mmCIF file of C-alpha atoms in Angstrom:
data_model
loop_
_atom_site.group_PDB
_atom_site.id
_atom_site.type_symbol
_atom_site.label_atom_id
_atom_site.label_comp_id
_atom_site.label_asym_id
_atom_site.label_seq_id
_atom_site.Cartn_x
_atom_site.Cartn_y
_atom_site.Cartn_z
ATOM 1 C CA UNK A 173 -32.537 -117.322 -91.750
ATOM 2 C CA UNK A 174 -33.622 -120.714 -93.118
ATOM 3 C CA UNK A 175 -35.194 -121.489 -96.314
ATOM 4 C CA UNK A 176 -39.028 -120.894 -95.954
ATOM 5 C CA UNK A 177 -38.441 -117.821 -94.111
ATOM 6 C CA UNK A 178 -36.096 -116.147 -97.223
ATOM 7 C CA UNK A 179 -38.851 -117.619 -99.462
ATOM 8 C CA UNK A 180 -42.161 -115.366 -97.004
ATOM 9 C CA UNK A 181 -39.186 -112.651 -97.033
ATOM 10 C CA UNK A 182 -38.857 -112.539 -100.204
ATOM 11 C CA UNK A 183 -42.485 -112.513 -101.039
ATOM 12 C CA UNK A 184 -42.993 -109.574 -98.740
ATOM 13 C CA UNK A 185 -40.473 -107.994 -100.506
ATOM 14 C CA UNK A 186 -42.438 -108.561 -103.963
ATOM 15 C CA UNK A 187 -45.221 -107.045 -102.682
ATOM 16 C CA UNK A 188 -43.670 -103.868 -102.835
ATOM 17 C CA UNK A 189 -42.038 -104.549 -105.846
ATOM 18 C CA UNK A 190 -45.041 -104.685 -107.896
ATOM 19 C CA UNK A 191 -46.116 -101.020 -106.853
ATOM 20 C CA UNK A 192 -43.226 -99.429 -107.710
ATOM 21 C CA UNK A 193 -42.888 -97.121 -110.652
ATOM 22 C CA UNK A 194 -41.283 -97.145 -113.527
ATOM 23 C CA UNK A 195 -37.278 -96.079 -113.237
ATOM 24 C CA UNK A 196 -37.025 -97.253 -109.235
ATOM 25 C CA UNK A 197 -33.740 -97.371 -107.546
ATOM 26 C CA UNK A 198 -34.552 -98.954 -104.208
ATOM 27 C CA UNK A 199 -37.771 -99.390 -101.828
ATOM 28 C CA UNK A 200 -36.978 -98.745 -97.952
ATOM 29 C CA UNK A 201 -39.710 -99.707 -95.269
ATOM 30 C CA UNK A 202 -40.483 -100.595 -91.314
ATOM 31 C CA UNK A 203 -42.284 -102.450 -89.564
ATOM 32 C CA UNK A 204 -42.890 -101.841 -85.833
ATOM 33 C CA UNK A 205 -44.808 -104.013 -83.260
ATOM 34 C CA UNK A 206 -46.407 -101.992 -80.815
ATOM 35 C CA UNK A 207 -48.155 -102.298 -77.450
ATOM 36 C CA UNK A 208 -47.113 -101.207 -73.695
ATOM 37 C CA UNK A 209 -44.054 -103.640 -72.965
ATOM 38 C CA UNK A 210 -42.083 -105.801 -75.225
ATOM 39 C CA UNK A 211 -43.784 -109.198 -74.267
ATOM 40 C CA UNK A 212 -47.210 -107.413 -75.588
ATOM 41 C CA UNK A 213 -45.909 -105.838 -78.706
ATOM 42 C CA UNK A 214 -47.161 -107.526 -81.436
ATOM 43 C CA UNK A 215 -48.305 -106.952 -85.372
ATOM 44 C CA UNK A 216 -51.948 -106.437 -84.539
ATOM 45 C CA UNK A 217 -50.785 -102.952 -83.819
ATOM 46 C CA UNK A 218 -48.242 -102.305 -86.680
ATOM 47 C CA UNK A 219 -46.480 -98.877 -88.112
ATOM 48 C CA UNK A 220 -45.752 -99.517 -91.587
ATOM 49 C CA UNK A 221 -43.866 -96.747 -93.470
ATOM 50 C CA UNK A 222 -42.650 -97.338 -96.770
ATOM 51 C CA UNK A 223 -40.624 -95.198 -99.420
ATOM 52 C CA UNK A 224 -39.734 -95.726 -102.776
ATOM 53 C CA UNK A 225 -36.466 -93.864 -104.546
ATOM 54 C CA UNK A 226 -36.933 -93.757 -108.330
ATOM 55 C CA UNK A 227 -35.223 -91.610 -111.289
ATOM 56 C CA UNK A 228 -38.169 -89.604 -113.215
ATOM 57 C CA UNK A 229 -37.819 -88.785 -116.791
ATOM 58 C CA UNK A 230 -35.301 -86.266 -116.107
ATOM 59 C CA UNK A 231 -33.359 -88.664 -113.984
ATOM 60 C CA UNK A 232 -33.467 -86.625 -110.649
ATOM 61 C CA UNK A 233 -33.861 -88.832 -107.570
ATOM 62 C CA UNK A 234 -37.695 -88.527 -106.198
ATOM 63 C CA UNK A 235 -38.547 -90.361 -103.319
ATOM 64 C CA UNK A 236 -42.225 -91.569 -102.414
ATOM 65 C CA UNK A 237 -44.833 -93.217 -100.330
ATOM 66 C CA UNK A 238 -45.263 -96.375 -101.470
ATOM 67 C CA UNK A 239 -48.022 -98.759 -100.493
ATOM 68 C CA UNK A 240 -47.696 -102.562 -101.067
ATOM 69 C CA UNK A 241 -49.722 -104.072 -103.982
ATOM 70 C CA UNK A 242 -50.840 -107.267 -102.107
ATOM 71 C CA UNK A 243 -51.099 -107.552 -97.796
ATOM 72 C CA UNK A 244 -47.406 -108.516 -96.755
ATOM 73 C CA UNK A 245 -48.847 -109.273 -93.411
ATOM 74 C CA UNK A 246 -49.211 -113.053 -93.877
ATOM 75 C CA UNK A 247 -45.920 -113.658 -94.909
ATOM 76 C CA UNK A 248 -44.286 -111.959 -92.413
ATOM 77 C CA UNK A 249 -46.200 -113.901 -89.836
ATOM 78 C CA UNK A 250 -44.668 -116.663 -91.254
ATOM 79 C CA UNK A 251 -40.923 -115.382 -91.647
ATOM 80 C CA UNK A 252 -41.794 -114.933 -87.333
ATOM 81 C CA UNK A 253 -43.220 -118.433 -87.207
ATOM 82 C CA UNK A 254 -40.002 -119.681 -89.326
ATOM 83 C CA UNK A 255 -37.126 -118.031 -88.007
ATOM 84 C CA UNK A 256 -36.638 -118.774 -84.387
ATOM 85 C CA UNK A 257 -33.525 -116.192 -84.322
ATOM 86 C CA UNK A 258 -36.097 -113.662 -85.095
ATOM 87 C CA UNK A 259 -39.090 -113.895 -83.135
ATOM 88 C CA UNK A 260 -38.319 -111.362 -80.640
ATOM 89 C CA UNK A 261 -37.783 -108.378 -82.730
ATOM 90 C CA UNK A 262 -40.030 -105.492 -82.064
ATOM 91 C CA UNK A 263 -38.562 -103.315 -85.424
ATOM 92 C CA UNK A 264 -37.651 -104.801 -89.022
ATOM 93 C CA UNK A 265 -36.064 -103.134 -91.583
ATOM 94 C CA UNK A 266 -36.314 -104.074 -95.076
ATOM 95 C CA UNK A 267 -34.353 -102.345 -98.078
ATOM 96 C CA UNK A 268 -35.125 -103.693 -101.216
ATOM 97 C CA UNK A 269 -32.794 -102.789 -104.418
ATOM 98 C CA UNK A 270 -33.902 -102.746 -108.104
ATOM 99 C CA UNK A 271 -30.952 -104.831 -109.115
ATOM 100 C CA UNK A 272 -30.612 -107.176 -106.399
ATOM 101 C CA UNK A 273 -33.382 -109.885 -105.941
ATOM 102 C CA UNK A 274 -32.883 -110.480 -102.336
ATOM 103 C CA UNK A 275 -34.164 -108.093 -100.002
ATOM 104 C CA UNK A 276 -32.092 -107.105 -97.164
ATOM 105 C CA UNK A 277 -33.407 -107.418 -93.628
ATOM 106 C CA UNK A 278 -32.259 -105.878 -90.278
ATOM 107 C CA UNK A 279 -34.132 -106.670 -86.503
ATOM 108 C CA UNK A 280 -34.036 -104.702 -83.619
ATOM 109 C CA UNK A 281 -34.745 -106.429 -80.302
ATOM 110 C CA UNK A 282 -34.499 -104.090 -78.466
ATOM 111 C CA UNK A 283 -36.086 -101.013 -79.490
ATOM 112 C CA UNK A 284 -40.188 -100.487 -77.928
ATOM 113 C CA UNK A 285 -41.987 -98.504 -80.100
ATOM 114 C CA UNK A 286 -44.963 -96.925 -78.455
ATOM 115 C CA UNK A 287 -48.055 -95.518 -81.098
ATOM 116 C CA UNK A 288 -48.131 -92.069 -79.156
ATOM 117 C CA UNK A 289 -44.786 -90.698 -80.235
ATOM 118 C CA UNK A 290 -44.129 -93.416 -83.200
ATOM 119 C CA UNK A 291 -43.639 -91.378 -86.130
ATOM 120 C CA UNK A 292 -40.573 -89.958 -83.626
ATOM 121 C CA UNK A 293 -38.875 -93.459 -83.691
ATOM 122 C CA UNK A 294 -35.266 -93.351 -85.273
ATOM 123 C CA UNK A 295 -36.059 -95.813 -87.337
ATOM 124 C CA UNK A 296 -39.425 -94.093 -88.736
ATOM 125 C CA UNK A 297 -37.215 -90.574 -89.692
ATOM 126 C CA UNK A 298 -34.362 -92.654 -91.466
ATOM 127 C CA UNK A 299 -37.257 -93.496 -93.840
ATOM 128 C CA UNK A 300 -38.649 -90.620 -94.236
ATOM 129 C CA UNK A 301 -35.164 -88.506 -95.026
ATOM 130 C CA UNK A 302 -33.640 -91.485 -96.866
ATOM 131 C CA UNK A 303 -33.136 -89.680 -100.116
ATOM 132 C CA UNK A 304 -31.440 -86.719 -98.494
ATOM 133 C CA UNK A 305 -29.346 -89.017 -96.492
ATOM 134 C CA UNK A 306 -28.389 -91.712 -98.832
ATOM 135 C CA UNK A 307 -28.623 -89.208 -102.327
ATOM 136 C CA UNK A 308 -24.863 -90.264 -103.340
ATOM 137 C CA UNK A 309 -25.536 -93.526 -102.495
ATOM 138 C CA UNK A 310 -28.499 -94.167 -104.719
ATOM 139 C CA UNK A 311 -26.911 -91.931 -107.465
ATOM 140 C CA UNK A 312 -24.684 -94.908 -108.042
ATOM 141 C CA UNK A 313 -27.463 -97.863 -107.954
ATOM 142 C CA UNK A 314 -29.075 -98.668 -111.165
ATOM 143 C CA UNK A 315 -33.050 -98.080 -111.808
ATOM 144 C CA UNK A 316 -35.217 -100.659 -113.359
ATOM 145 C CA UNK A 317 -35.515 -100.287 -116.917
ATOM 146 C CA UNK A 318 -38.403 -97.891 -117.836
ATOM 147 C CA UNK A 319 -40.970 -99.402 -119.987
ATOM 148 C CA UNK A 320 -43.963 -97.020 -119.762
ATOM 149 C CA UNK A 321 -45.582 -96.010 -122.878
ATOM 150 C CA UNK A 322 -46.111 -92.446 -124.052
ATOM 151 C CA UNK A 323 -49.726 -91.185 -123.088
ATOM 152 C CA UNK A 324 -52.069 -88.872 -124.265
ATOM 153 C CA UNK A 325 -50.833 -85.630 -126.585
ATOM 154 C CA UNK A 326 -52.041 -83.769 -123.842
ATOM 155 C CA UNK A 327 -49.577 -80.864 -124.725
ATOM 156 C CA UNK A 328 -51.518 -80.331 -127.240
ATOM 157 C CA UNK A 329 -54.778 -79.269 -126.179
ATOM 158 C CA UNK A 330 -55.586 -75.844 -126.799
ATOM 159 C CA UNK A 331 -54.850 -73.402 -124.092
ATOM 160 C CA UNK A 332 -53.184 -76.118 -121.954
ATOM 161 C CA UNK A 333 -49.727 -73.720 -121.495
ATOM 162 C CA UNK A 334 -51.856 -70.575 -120.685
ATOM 163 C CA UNK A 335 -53.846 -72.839 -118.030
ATOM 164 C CA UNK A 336 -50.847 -73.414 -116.484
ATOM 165 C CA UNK A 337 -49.537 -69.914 -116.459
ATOM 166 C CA UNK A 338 -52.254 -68.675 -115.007
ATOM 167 C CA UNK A 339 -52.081 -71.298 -112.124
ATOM 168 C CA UNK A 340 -48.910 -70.509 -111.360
ATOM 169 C CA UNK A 341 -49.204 -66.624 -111.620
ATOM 170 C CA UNK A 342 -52.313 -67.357 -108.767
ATOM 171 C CA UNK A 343 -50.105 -69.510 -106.720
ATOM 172 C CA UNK A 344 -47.150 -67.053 -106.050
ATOM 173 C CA UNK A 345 -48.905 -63.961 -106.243
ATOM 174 C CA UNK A 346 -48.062 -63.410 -102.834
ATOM 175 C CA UNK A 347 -44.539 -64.493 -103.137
ATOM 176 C CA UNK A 348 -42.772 -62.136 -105.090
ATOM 177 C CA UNK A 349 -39.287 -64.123 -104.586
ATOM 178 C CA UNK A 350 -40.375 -67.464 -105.543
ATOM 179 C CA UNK A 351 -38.297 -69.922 -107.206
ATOM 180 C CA UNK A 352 -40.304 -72.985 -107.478
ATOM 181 C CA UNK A 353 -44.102 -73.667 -106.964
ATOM 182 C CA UNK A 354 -45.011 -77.471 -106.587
ATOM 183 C CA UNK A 355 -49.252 -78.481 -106.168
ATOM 184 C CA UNK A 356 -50.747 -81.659 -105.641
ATOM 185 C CA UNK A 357 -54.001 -82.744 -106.513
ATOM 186 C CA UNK A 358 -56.213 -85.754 -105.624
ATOM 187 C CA UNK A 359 -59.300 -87.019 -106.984
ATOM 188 C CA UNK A 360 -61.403 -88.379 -104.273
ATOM 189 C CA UNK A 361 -64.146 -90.968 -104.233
ATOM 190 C CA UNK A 362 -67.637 -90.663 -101.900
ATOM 191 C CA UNK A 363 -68.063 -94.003 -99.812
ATOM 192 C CA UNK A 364 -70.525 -95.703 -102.670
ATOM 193 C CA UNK A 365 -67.355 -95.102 -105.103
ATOM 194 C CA UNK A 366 -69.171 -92.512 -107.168
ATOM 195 C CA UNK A 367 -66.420 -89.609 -107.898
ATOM 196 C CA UNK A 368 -66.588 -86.762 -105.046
ATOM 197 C CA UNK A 369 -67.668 -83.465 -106.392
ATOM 198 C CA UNK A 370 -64.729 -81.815 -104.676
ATOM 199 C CA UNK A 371 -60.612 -82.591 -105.192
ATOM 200 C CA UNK A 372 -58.372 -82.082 -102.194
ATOM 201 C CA UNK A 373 -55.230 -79.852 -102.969
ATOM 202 C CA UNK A 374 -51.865 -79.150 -101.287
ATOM 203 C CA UNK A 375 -48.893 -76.724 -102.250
ATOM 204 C CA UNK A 376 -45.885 -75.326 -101.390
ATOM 205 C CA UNK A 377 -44.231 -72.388 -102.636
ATOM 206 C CA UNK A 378 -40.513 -71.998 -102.701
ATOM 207 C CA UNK A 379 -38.557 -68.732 -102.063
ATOM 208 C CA UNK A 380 -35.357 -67.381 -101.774
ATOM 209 C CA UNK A 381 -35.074 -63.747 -100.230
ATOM 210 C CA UNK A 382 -31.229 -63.556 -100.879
ATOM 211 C CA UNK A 383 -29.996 -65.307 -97.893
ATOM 212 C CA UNK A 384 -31.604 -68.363 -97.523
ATOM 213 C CA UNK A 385 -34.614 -70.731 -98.705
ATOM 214 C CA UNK A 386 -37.871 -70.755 -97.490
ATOM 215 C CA UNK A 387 -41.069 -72.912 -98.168
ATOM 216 C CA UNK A 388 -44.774 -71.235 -97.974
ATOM 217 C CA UNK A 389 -48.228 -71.254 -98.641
ATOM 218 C CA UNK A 390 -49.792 -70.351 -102.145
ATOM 219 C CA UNK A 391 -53.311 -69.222 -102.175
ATOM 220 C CA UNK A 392 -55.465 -70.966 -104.610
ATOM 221 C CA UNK A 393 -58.152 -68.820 -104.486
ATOM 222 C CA UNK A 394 -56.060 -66.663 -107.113
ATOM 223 C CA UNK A 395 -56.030 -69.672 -109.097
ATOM 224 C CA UNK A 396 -59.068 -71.285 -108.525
ATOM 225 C CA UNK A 397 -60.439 -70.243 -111.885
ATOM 226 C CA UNK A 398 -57.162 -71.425 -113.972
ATOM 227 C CA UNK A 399 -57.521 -74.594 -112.000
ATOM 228 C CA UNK A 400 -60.781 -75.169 -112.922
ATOM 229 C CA UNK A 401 -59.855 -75.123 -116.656
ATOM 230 C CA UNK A 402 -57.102 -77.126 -115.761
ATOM 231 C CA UNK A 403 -59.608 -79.943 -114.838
ATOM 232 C CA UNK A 404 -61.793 -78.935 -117.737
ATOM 233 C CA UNK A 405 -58.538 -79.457 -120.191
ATOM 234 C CA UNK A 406 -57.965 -83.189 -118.653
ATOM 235 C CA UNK A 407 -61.386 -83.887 -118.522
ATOM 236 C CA UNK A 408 -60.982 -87.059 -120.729
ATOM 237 C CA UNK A 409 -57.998 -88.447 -118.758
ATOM 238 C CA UNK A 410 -59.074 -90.739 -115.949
ATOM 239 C CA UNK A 411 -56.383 -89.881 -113.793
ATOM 240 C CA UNK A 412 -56.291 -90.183 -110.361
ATOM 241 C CA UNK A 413 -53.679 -87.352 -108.939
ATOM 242 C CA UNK A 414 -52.141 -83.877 -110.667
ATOM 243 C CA UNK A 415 -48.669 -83.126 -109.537
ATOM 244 C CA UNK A 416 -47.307 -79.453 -110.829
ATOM 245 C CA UNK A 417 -43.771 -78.330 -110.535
ATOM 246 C CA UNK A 418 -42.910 -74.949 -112.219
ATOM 247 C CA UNK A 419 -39.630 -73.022 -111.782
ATOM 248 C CA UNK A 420 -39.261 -69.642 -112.257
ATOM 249 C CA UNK A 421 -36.963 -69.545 -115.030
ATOM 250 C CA UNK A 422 -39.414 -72.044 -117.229
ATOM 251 C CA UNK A 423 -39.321 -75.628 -116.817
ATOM 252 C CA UNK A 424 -43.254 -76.892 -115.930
ATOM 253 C CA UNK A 425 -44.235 -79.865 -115.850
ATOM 254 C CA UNK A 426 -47.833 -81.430 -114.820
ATOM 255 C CA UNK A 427 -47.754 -85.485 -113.970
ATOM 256 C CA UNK A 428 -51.340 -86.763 -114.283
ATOM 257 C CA UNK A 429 -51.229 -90.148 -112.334
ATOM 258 C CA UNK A 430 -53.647 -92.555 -113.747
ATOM 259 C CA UNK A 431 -52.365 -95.913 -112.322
ATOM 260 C CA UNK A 432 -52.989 -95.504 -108.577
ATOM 261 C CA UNK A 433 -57.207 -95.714 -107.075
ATOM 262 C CA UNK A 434 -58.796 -92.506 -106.130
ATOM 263 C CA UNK A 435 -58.403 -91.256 -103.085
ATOM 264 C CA UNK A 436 -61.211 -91.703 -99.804
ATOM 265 C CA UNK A 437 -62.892 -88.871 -99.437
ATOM 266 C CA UNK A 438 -62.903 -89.109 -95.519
ATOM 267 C CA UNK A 439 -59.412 -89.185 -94.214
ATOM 268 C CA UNK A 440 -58.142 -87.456 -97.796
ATOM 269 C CA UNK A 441 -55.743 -85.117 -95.805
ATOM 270 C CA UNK A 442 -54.021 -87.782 -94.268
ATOM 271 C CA UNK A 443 -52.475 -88.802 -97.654
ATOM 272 C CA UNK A 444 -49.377 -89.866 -97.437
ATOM 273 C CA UNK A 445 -48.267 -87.446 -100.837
ATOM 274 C CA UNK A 446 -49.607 -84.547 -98.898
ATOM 275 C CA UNK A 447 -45.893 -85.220 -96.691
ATOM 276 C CA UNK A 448 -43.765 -85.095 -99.488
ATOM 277 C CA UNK A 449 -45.301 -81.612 -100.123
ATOM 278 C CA UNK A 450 -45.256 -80.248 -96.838
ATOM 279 C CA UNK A 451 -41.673 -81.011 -96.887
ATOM 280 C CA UNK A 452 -40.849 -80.566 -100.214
ATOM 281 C CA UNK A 453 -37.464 -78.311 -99.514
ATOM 282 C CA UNK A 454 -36.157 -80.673 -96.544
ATOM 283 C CA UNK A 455 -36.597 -83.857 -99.120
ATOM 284 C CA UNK A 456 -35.371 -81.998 -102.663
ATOM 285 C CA UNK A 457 -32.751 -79.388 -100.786
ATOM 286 C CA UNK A 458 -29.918 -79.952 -103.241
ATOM 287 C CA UNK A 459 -32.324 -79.891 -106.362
ATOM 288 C CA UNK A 460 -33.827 -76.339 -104.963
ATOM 289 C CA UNK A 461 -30.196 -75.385 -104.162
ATOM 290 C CA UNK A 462 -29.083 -76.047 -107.720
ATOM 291 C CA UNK A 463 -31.666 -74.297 -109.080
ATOM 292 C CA UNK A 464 -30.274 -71.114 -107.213
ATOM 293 C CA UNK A 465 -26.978 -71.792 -108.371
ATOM 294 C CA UNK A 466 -28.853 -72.019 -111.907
ATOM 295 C CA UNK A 467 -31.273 -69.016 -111.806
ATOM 296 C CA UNK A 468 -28.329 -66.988 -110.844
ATOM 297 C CA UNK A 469 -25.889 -67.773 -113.456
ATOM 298 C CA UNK A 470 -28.795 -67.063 -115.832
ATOM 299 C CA UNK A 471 -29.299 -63.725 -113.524
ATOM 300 C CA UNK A 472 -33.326 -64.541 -112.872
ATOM 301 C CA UNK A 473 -33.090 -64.851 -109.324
ATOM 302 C CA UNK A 474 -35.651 -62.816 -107.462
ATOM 303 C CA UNK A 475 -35.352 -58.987 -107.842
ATOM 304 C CA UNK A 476 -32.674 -59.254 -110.737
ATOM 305 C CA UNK A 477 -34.238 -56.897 -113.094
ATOM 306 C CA UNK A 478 -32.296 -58.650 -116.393
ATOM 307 C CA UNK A 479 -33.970 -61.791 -115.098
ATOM 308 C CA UNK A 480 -35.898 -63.689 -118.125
ATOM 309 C CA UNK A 481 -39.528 -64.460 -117.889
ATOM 310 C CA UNK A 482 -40.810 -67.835 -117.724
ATOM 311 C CA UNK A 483 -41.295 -69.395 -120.648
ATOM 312 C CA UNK A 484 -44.409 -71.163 -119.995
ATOM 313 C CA UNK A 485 -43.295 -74.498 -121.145
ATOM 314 C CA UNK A 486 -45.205 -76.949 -120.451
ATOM 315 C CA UNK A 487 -44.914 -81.307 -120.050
ATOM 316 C CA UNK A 488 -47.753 -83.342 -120.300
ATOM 317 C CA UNK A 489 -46.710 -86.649 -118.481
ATOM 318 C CA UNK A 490 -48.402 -90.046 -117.779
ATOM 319 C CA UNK A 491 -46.724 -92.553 -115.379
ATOM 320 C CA UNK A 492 -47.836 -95.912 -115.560
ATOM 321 C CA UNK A 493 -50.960 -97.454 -116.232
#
């Protein structure tokens, strides 16, 4: 690769790099050219999956969507203009490390991937199970220093641990073996920008019936009131997403997201977030599994009768922004 197309590389890769978060380890993404045969495939018709790895405050791995904080495009039709060893490739691979300023780039020639069946392509899964395949990996990479400041004493608004009780009391009341509850929600925005008078939300609650794990549904009509509040309680935080986390034996912790734009209101159930839900166990399974391992050395697991109850504590966080 020759000098102008490392310097369009590496401004693709910078792209990315200015929408990660705080604490990232390493960004992974694709990009496929698609059409009917390989002489037609080209980047008008693009899949573009991207994933970022980063340690949160209590330095557990999360992984992502991430979306690029400038249009990459141009610059890789350059690096394909540039590099004449690389013109042909249908699939590029880019993995992009918090300590290492040059991106790393692998082509496939070969590979035709087709927009019917593209979120099936090898190289599309790889990005979307890259924590759970690379965890020990990344546990040994460095994360960009963490500069965010501390936010707003939410923790401190009255009746802010009780709102979140009763949220999570709603969410499993169905599920008397849960172990972990996790909710997303996203504030959406009507087509003239003006805030949508609805949010869209999406949970999964995680059980464990003595034998093995198992990821379900939480009705939030049981906690549509306590949610309600809970919107009430932030109602002078411009944030932009909620993300809950609550395990049975205590730890609970509520991320309000204030430095990403509010979501479309058409197409809202398409977000890309709404994937790391819907698969929360397959993407955190040895976090979940530790947290057996941890509710039953403390003897809470589900239908221990000398199991604690939950604390209620609650964490108020801001990320970015």
């Amino acid at each position: 690769m020759d000098e102008q197309a490392r310097l369009h590389l590496q401004r693709f890769a910078d792209a990315y790099r200015d929408a990660a978060p705080d604490g990232w380890v390493r960004i992974v993404t694709w990009w496929a050219k698609m059409g009917d045969s390989p002489d037609e495939a080209s980047l008008d018709a693009t899949m573009t999956p991207a994933v970022v790895i980063f340690r949160d405050r209590s330095g557990v791995l999360v992984q992502e969507p991430i979306e690029p904080a400038s249009e990459p495009l141009q610059d890789l039709l350059q690096l394909e203009a540039l590099d004449q060893d690389d013109t042909g490739w249908l699939v590029m691979r880019v993995e992009i490390d918090a300590d290492d300023p040059e991106p790393r780039a692998e082509f496939d020639h070969d590979t035709l991937v087709r927009a019917q069946t593209s979120l099936q392509d090898p190289w599309a899964d790889e990005v979307h199970h890259y924590l759970k395949r690379h965890r020990e990996e990344l546990r040994g990479l460095p994360a960009e220093p963490t500069t965010e400041e501390a936010g707003p004493a939410l923790v401190d608004v009255p009746g802010v641990h009780e709102i979140a009780d009763r949220i999570v009391d709603g969410l499993t009341g169905d599920h008397s073996s849960w172990i972990r509850v996790v909710m997303w929600i996203g504030r959406l925005q009507q087509e003239d920008g003006s805030t949508a008078p609805n949010n869209v939300r999406f949970n999964r609650v995680i059980t464990w019936d003595g034998a093995q794990l198992a990821a379900e549904y939480g009705r939030t009509s049981t906690a549509h009131d306590a949610i309600e509040a809970l919107y009430e309680a932030a109602g002078g935080v411009d944030w932009t997403q909620l993300r809950l986390i609550a395990d049975r034996d205590g730890p609970c912790s509520i991320v309000a997201v204030m430095d990403e734009p509010r979501r479309p209101e058409e197409g809202a159930a398409t977000d890309p977030y709404w994937r790391q839900v819907h698969d929360y166990l397959e993407l955190n399974q040895d976090e979940v599994e530790a947290l057996v391992e941890r509710l039953q050395d403390h003897g809470n697991l589900p239908g221990d009768r000398s199991g604690q109850k939950r604390a209620g504590v609650l964490g108020w966080l801001r990320r970015r922004g």
